[in-house]
Short mmCIF file of C-alpha atoms in Angstrom, two decimals:
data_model
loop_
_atom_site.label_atom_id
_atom_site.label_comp_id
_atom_site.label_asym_id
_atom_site.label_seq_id
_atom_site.Cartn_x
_atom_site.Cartn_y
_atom_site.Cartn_z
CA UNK A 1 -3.06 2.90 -27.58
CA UNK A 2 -5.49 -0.23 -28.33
CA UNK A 3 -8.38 -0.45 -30.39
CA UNK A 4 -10.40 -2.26 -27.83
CA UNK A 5 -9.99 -1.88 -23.76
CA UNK A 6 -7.34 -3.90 -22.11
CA UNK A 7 -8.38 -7.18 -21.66
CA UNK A 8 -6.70 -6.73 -17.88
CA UNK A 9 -9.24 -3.93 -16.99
CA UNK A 10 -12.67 -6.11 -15.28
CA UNK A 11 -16.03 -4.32 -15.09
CA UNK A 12 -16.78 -5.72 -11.46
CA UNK A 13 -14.16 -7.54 -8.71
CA UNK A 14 -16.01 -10.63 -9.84
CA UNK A 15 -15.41 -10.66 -12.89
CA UNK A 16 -11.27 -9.82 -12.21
CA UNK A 17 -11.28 -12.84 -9.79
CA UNK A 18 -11.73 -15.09 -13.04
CA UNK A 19 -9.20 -14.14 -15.01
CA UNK A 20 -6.16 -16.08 -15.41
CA UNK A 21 -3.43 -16.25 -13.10
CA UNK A 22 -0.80 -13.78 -12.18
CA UNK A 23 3.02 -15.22 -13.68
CA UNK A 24 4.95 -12.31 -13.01
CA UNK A 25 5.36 -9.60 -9.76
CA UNK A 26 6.83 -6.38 -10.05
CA UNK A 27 8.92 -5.87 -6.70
CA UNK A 28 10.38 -2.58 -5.56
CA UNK A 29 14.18 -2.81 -4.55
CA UNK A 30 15.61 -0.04 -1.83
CA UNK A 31 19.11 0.47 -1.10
CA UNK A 32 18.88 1.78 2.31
CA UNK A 33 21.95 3.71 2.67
CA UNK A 34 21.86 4.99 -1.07
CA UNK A 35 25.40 3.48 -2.36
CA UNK A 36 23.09 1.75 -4.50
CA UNK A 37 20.13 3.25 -7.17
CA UNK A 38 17.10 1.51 -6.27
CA UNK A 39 15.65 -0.96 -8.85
CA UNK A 40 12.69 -2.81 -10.11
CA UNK A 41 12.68 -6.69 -9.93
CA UNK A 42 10.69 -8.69 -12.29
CA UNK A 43 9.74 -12.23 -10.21
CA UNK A 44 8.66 -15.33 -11.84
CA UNK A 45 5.56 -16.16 -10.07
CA UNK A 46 4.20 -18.97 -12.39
CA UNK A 47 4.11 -22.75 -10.54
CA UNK A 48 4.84 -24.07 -14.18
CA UNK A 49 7.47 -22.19 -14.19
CA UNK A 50 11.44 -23.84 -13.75
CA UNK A 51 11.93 -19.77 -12.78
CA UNK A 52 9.28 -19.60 -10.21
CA UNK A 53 10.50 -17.57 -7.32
CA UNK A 54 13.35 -16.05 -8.74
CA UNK A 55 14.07 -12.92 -10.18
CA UNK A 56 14.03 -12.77 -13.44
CA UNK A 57 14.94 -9.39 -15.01
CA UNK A 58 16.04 -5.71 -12.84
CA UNK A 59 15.42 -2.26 -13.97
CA UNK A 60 18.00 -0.41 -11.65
CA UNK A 61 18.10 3.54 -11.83
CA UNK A 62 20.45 5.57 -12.70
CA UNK A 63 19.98 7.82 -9.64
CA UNK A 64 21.05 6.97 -5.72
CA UNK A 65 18.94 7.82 -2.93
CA UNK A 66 15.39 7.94 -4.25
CA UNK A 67 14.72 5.34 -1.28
CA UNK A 68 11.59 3.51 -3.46
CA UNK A 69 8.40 2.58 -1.00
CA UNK A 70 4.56 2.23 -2.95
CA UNK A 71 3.87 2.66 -6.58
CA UNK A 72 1.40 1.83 -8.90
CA UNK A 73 -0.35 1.02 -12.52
CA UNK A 74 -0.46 3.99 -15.09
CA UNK A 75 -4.10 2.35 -15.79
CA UNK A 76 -6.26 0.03 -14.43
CA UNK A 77 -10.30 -0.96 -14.52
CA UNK A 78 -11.14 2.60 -13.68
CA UNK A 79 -10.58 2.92 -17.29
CA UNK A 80 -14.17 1.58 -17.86
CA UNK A 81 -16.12 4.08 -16.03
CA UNK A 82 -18.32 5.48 -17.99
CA UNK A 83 -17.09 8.96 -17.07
CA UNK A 84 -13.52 7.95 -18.36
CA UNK A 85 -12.44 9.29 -21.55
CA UNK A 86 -9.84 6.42 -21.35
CA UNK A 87 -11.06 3.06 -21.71
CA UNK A 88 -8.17 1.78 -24.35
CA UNK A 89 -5.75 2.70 -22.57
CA UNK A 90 -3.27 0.10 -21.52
CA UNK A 91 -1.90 -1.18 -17.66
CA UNK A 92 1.61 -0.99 -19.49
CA UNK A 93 3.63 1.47 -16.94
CA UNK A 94 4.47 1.49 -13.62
CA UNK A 95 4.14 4.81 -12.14
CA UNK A 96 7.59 5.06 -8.98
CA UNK A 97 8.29 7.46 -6.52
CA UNK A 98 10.99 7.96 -5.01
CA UNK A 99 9.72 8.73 -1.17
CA UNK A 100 12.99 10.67 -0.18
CA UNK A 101 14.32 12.01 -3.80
CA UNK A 102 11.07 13.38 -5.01
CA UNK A 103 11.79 12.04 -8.42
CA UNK A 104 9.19 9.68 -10.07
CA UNK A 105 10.31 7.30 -12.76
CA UNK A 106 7.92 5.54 -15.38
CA UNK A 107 8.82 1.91 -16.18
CA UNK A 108 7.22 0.49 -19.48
CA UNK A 109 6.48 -3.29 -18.67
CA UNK A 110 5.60 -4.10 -22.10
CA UNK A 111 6.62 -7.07 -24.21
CA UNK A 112 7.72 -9.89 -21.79
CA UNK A 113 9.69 -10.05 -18.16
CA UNK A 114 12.74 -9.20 -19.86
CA UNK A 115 11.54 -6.33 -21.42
CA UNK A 116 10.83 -3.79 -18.88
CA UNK A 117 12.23 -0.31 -18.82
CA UNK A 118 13.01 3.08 -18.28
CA UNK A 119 10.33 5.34 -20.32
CA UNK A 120 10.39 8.24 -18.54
CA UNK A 121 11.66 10.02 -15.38
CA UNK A 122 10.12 13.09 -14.22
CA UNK A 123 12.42 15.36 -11.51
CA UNK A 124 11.64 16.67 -8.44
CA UNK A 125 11.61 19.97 -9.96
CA UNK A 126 8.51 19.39 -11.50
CA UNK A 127 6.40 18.16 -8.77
CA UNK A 128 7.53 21.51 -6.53
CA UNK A 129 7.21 23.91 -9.12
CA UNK A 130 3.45 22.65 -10.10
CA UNK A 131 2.32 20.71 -6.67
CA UNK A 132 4.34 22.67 -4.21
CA UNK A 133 4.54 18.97 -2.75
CA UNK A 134 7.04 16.53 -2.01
CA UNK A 135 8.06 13.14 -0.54
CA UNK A 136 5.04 11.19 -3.07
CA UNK A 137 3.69 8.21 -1.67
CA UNK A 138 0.75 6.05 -2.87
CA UNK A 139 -0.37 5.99 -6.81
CA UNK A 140 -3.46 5.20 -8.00
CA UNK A 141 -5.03 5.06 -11.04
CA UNK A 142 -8.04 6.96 -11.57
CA UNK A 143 -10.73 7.61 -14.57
CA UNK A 144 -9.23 10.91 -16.00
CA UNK A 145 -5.70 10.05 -14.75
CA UNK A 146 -3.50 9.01 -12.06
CA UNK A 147 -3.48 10.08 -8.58
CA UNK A 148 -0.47 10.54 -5.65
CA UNK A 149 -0.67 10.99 -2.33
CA UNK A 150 2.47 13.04 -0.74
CA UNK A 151 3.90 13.18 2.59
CA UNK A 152 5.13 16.49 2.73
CA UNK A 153 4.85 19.94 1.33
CA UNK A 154 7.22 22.50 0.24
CA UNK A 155 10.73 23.87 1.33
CA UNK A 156 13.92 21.68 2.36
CA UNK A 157 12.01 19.41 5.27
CA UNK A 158 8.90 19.67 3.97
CA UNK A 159 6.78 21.14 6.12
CA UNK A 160 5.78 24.76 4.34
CA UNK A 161 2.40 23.96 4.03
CA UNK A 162 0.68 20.59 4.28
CA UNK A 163 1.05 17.52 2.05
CA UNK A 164 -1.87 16.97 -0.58
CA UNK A 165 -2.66 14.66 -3.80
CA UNK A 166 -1.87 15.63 -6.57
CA UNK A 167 -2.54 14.12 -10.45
CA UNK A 168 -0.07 13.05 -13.69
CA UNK A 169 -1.43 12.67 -16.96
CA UNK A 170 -1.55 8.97 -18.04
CA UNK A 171 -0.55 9.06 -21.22
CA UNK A 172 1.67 12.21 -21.72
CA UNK A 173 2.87 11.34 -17.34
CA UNK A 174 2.87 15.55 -17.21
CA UNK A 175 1.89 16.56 -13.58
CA UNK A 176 -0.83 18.41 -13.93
CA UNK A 177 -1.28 19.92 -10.56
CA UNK A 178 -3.12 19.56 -7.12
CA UNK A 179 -5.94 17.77 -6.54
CA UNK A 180 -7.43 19.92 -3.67
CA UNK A 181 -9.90 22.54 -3.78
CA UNK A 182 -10.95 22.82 -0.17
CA UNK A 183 -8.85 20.51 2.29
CA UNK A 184 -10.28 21.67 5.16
CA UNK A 185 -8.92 20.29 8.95
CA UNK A 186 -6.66 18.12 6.70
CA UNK A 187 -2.83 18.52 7.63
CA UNK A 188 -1.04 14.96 7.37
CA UNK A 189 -1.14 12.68 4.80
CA UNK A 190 -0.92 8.84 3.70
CA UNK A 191 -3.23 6.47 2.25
CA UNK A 192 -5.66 7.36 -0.04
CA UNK A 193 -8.85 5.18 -1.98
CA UNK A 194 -11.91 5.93 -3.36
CA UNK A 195 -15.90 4.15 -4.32
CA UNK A 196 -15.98 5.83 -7.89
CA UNK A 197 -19.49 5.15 -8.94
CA UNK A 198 -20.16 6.64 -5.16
CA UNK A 199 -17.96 10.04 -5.79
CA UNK A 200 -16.23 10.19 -2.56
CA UNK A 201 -12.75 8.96 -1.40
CA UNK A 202 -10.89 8.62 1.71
CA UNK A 203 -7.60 9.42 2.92
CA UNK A 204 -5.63 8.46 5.82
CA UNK A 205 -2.65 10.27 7.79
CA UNK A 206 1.15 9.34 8.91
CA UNK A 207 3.55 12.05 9.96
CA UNK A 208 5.36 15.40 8.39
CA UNK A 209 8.64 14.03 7.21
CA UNK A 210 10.99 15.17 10.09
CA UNK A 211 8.83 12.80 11.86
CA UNK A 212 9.62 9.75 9.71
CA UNK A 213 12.75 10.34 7.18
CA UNK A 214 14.91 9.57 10.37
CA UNK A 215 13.35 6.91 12.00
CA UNK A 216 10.30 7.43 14.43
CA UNK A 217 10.44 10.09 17.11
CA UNK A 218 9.58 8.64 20.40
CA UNK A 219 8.34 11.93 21.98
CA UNK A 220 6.15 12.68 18.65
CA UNK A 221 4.23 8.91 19.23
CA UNK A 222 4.07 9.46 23.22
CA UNK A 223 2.78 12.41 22.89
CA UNK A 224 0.23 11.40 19.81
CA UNK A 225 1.27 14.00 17.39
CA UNK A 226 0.97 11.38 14.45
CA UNK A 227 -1.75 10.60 12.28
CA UNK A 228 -4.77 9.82 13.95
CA UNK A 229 -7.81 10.88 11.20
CA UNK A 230 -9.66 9.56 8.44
CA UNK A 231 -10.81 12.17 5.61
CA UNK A 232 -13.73 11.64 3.65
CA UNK A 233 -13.53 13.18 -0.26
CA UNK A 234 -16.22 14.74 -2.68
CA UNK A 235 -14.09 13.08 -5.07
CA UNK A 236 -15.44 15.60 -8.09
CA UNK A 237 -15.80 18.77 -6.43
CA UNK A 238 -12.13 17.63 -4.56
CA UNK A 239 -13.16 18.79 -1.18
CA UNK A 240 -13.40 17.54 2.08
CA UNK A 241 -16.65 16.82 3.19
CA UNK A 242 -15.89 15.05 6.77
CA UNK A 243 -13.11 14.37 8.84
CA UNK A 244 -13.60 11.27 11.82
CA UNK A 245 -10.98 11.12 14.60
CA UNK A 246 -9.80 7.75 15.85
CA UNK A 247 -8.70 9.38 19.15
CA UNK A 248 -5.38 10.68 19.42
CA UNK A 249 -4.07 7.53 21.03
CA UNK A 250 -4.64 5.60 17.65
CA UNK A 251 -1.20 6.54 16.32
CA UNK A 252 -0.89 6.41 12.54
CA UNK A 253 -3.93 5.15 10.45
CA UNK A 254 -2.21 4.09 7.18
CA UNK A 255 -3.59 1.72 4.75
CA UNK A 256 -7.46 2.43 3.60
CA UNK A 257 -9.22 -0.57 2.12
CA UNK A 258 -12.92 0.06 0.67
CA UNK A 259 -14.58 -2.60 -0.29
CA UNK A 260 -14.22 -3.72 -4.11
CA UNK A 261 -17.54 -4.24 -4.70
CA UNK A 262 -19.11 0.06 -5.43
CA UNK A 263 -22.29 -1.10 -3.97
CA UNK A 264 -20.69 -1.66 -0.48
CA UNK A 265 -20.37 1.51 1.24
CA UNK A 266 -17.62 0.24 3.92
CA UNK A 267 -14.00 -0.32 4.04
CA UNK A 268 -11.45 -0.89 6.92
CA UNK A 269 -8.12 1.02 8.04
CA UNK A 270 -5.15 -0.14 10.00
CA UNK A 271 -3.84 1.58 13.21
CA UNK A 272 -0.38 1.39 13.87
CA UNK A 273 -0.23 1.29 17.57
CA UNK A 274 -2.14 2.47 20.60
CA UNK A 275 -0.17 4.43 22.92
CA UNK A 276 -2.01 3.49 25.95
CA UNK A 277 -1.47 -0.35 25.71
CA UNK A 278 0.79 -0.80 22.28
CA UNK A 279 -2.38 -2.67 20.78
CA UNK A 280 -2.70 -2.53 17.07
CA UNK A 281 -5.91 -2.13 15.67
CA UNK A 282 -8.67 -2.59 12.66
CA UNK A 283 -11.15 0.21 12.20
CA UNK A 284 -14.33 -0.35 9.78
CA UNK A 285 -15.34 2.59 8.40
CA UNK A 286 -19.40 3.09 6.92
CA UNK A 287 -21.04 5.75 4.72
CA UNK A 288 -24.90 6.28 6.41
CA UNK A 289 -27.80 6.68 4.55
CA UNK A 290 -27.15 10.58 4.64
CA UNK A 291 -24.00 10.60 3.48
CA UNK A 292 -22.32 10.97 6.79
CA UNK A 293 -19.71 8.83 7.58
CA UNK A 294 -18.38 7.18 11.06
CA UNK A 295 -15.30 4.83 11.72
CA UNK A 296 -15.84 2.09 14.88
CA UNK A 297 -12.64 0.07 15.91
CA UNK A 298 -13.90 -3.85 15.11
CA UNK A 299 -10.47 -5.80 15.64
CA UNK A 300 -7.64 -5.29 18.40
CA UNK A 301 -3.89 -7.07 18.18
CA UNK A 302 -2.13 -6.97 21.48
CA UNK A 303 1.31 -6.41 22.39
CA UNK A 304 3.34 -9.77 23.21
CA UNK A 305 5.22 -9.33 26.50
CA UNK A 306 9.14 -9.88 25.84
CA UNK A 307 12.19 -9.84 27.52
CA UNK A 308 13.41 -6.50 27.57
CA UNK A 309 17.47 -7.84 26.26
CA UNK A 310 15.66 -9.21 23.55
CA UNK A 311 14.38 -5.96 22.37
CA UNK A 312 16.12 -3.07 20.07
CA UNK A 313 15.99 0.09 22.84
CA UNK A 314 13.37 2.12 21.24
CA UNK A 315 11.09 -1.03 22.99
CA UNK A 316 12.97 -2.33 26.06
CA UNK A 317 11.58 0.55 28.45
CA UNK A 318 7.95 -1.35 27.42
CA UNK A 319 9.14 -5.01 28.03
CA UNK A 320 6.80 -5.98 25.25
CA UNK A 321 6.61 -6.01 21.43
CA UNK A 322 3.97 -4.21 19.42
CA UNK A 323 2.14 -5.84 16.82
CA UNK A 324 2.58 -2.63 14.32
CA UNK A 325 -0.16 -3.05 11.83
CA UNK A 326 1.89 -1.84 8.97
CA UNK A 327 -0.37 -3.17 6.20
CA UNK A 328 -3.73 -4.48 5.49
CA UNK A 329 -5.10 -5.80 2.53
CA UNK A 330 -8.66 -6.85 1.39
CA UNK A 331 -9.77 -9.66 -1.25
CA UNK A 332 -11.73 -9.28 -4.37
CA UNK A 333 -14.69 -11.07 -3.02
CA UNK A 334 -14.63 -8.45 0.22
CA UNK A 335 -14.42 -12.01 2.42
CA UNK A 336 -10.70 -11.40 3.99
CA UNK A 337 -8.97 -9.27 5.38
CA UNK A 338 -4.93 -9.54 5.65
CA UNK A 339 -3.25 -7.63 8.33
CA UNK A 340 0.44 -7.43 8.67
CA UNK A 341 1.83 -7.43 12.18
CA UNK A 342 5.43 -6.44 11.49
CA UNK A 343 6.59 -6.32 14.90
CA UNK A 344 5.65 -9.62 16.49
CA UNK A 345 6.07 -11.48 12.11
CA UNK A 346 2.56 -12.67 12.00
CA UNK A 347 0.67 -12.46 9.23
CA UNK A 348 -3.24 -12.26 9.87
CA UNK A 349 -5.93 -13.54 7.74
CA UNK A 350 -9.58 -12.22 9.14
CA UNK A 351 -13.05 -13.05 7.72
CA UNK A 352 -15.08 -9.83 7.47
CA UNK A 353 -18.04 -10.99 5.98
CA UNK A 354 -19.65 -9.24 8.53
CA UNK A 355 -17.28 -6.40 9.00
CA UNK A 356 -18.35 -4.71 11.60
CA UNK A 357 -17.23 -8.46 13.40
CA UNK A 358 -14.06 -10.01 11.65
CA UNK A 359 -13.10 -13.24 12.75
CA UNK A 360 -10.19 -14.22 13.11
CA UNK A 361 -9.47 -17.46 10.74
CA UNK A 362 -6.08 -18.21 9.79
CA UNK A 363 -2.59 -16.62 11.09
CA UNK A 364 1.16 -17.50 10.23
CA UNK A 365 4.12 -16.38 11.55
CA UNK A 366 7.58 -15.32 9.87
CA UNK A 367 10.28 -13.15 11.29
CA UNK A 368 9.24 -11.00 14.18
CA UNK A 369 11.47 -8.76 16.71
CA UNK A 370 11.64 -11.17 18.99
CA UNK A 371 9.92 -14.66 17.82
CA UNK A 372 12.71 -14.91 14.67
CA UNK A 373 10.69 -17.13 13.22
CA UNK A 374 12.51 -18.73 10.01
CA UNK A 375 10.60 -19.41 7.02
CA UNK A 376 9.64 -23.40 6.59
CA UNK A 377 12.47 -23.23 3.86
CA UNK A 378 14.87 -22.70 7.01
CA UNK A 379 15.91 -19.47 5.16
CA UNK A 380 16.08 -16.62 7.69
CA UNK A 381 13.15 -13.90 7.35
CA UNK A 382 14.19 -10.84 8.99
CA UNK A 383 12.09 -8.21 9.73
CA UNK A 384 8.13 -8.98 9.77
CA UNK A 385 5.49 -9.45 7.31
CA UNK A 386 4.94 -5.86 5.77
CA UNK A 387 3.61 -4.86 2.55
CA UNK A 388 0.74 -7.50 0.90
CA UNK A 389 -0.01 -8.44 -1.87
CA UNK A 390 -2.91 -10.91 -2.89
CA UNK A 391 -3.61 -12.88 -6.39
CA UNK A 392 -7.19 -11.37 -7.92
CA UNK A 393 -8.59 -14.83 -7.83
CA UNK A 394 -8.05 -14.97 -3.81
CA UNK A 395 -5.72 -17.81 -3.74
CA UNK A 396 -2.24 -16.43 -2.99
CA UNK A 397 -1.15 -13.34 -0.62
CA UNK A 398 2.72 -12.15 -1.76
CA UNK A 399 4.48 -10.22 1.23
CA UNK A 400 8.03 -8.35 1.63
CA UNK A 401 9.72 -7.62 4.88
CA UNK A 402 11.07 -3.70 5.01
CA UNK A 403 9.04 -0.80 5.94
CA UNK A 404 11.16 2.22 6.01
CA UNK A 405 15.22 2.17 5.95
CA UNK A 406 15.53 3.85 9.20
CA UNK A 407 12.16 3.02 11.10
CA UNK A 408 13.93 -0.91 9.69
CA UNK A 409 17.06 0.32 11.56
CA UNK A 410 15.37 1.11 14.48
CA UNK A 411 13.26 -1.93 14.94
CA UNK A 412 15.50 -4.43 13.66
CA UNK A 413 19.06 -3.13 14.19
CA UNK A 414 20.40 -6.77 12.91
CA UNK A 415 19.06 -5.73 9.23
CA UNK A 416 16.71 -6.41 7.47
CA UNK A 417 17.69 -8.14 3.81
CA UNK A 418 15.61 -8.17 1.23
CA UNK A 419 12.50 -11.01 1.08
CA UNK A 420 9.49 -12.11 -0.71
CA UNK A 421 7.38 -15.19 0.27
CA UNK A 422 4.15 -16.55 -0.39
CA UNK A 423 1.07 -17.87 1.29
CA UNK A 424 -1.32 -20.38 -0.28
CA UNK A 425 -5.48 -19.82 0.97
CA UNK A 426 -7.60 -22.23 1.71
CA UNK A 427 -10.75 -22.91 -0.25
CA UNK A 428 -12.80 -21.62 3.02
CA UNK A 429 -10.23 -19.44 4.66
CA UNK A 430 -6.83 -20.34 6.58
CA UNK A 431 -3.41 -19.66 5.39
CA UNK A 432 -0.29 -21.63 4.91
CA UNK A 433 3.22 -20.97 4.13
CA UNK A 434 4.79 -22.20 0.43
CA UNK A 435 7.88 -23.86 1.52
CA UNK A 436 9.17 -23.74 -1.71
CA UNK A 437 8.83 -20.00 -2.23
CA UNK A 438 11.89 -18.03 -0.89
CA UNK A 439 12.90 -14.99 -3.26
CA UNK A 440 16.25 -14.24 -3.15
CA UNK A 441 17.36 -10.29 -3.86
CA UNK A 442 20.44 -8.92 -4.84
CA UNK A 443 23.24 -8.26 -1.50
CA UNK A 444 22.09 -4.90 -0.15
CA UNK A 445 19.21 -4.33 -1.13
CA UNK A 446 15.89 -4.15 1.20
CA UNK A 447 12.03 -5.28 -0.58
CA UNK A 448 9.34 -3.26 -0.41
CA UNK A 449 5.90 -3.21 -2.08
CA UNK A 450 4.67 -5.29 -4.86
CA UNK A 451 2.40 -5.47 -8.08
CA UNK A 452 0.86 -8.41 -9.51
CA UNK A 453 1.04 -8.49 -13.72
CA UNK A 454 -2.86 -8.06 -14.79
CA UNK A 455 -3.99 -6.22 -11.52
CA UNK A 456 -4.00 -7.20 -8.09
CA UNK A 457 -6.15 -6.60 -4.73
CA UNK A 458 -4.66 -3.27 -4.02
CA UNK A 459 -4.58 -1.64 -7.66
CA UNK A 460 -7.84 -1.59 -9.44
CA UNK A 461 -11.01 0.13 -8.82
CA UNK A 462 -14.09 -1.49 -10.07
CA UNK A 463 -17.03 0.67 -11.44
CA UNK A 464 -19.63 -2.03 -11.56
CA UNK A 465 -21.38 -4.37 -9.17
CA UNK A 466 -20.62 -8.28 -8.78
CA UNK A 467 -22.95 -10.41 -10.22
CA UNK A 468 -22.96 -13.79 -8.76
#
């Protein structure tokens, strides 16, 4: 414990966006038919740096098959909220699930990029015996402690009962229990983020896991029986207060991104696909003066006809590849908005200043089903642009290439090695690849998400306005 908050944790997302410069990322590692533990890589993201782009130091596990997918900070600028009984706490440990093993290891970051390490690991017995959940997804770190999302619920598949949130400790990293009081309509589970000073959160919806742990069901997404609601939170009295459909044929809302800035009462959501026209979609979502909320679809990505030998045959009865919005991601100053199309390897860069209109103002392309596109260091990119990640000052938006081991099998039966690139922003929008940024990851292994050292775009939540 400090004496003084960590100088990492920011008040407002303006004052984050001027502190110094990410050097490291923390990148997950999957082995995607478990003859491998998963690992931690520690990349050397400083320009200065004679290291910069490779990986530096691995924490690999001493368990096979936890198939590793989102994680998160033990602590972040939550911390300051003046409801917290936290503030000197430190963003020293990364809180990661295991998606398929239910087991949830704590790695201490402290003391350098060579120094990271196993401090704790907490078994799947645990989160059963006082969740009743399983499969944990997303982490976040909250005032009184840290948050996860799950994707299923008890018994061998997971489906007795639905998937929930449920919170750790974040110093002693005990599970405490569920976070639920009164779920309501809610059944499905995904995404989750919150406006703290506002008390209410929001929560999106995937699948149940036979619906996902082997690779997607075709008949499930024809017939719309994924994810298709947003949830909105009394994030104190841990009830739901609202749910808003996106119509059935919006399969999969995933990633929730409220705006940094608590006085904005607004955030977006991406839609996988649309099973009428295999669109993808943005959705901004608004809070109304009384307290209601309502969700309006602002941005559409279409499908790219294709040839159907050029496509794996989950797609060749369509003749055309879907975009599949897999990620979104929003900057500190609220002004972009990334979306990752994974299917046709573009990367989107939108300006939502006005978000109920984002404009389209910069796109790149790497990878992609059928495009291929290789990255300007003529290294091959396989897969698509998937999870983002972008530097708190704006500047810089990190990206891997796997989604899920078998949906990755399924869309990209070639493989899908591991990746991590980088693309530099523009001082008034527009994107461009860094030709000299190619990370290289162990043989086997697949990338998935990634943390930036200090905080990032998708970790912290701020308790105070911007001042500008």
């Amino acid at each position: 414990m400090t004496i003084r908050p960590d100088p990492t944790f920011h008040a407002s997302p303006r004052l984050a966006m001027e502190a110094p410069a990410e050097t490291l990322a923390y990148t997950l590692m999957l082995s995607p038919d478990g003859s491998q533990p998963d690992g931690l890589a520690v990349v050397d993201v400083d320009p200065k740096s004679s290291d910069c782009g490779k990986i530096v130091h691995q924490v690999i596990m001493p368990h096979k098959g936890d198939e590793f997918h989102h994680f998160g900070w033990n602590a972040c600028s939550s911390a300051l909220s003046p409801l917290s009984g936290h503030a000197f706490l430190e963003r020293r440990y990364l809180i990661i699930p295991g998606i398929r093993s239910s087991r949830i290891y704590v790695i201490d970051v402290k003391g350098g990029p060579k120094a990271a390490k196993i401090h704790k690991i907490i078994e799947p017995e645990e989160i059963f015996s006082k969740t009743g959940y399983s499969r944990p997804h997303t982490v976040h770190c909250g005032p009184e402690g840290i948050y996860i999302s799950t994707l299923g619920g008890g018994g061998p598949d997971g489906t007795d009962g639905p998937p929930g949130m449920f919170l750790m400790d974040c110093e002693t990293f005990e599970v405490i229990g569920r976070y639920e009081m009164d779920r309501g309509v809610q059944d499905k589970q995904y995404d989750f983020w919150w406006n703290l000073p506002r008390n209410y959160m929001v929560s999106s919806e995937w699948g149940l896991p036979p619906q996902y742990e082997n690779g997607i069901v075709p008949e499930d997404l024809l017939a719309n029986k994924y994810g298709h609601r947003l949830h909105f939170w009394d994030l104190r009295e841990r009830r739901n207060i609202q749910t808003v459909d996106l119509g059935a044929n919006h399969q999969m809302a995933l990633e929730v991104r409220p705006a940094h800035d608590p006085v904005k009462e607004y955030g977006f959501c991406g839609v996988v696909v649309d099973t009428t026209n295999l669109e993808g979609s943005i959705w901004t979502w608004w809070r109304n003066k009384d307290g209601t909320f309502e969700a309006r679809k602002t941005a559409t990505i279409p499908a790219e006809p294709a040839d159907p030998a050029d496509l794996p045959d989950l797609l060749k009865g369509f003749s055309a590849v879907p975009p599949l919005v897999t990620d979104i991601d929003l900057s500190l100053d609220d002004r972009f908005l990334y979306v990752a199309c994974w299917g046709t390897g573009e990367l989107r860069q939108y300006d939502v200043t006005d978000p109920m209109a984002p404009k389209l103002a910069g796109s790149v392309h790497v990878g992609g089903i059928v495009r291929r596109e290789p990255h300007p260091s003529g290294q091959v990119f396989a897969g698509g642009p998937q999870m983002l990640e972008i530097s708190r000052d704006g500047r810089r938006v990190y990206w891997t290439n796997s989604l899920y081991s078998t949906w990755d099998d399924q869309f990209y039966p070639a493989g899908v090695p591991a990746a991590m690139v980088k693309a530099d922003v523009g001082e008034n929008g527009g994107i461009t690849l860094d030709p000299n940024f190619f990370v290289d990851f162990p043989k086997g292994y697949r990338s998935h998400q990634i943390r930036l050292e200090g905080g990032d775009c998708s970790t912290d939540s701020f308790c105070y306005p911007s001042v500008r």
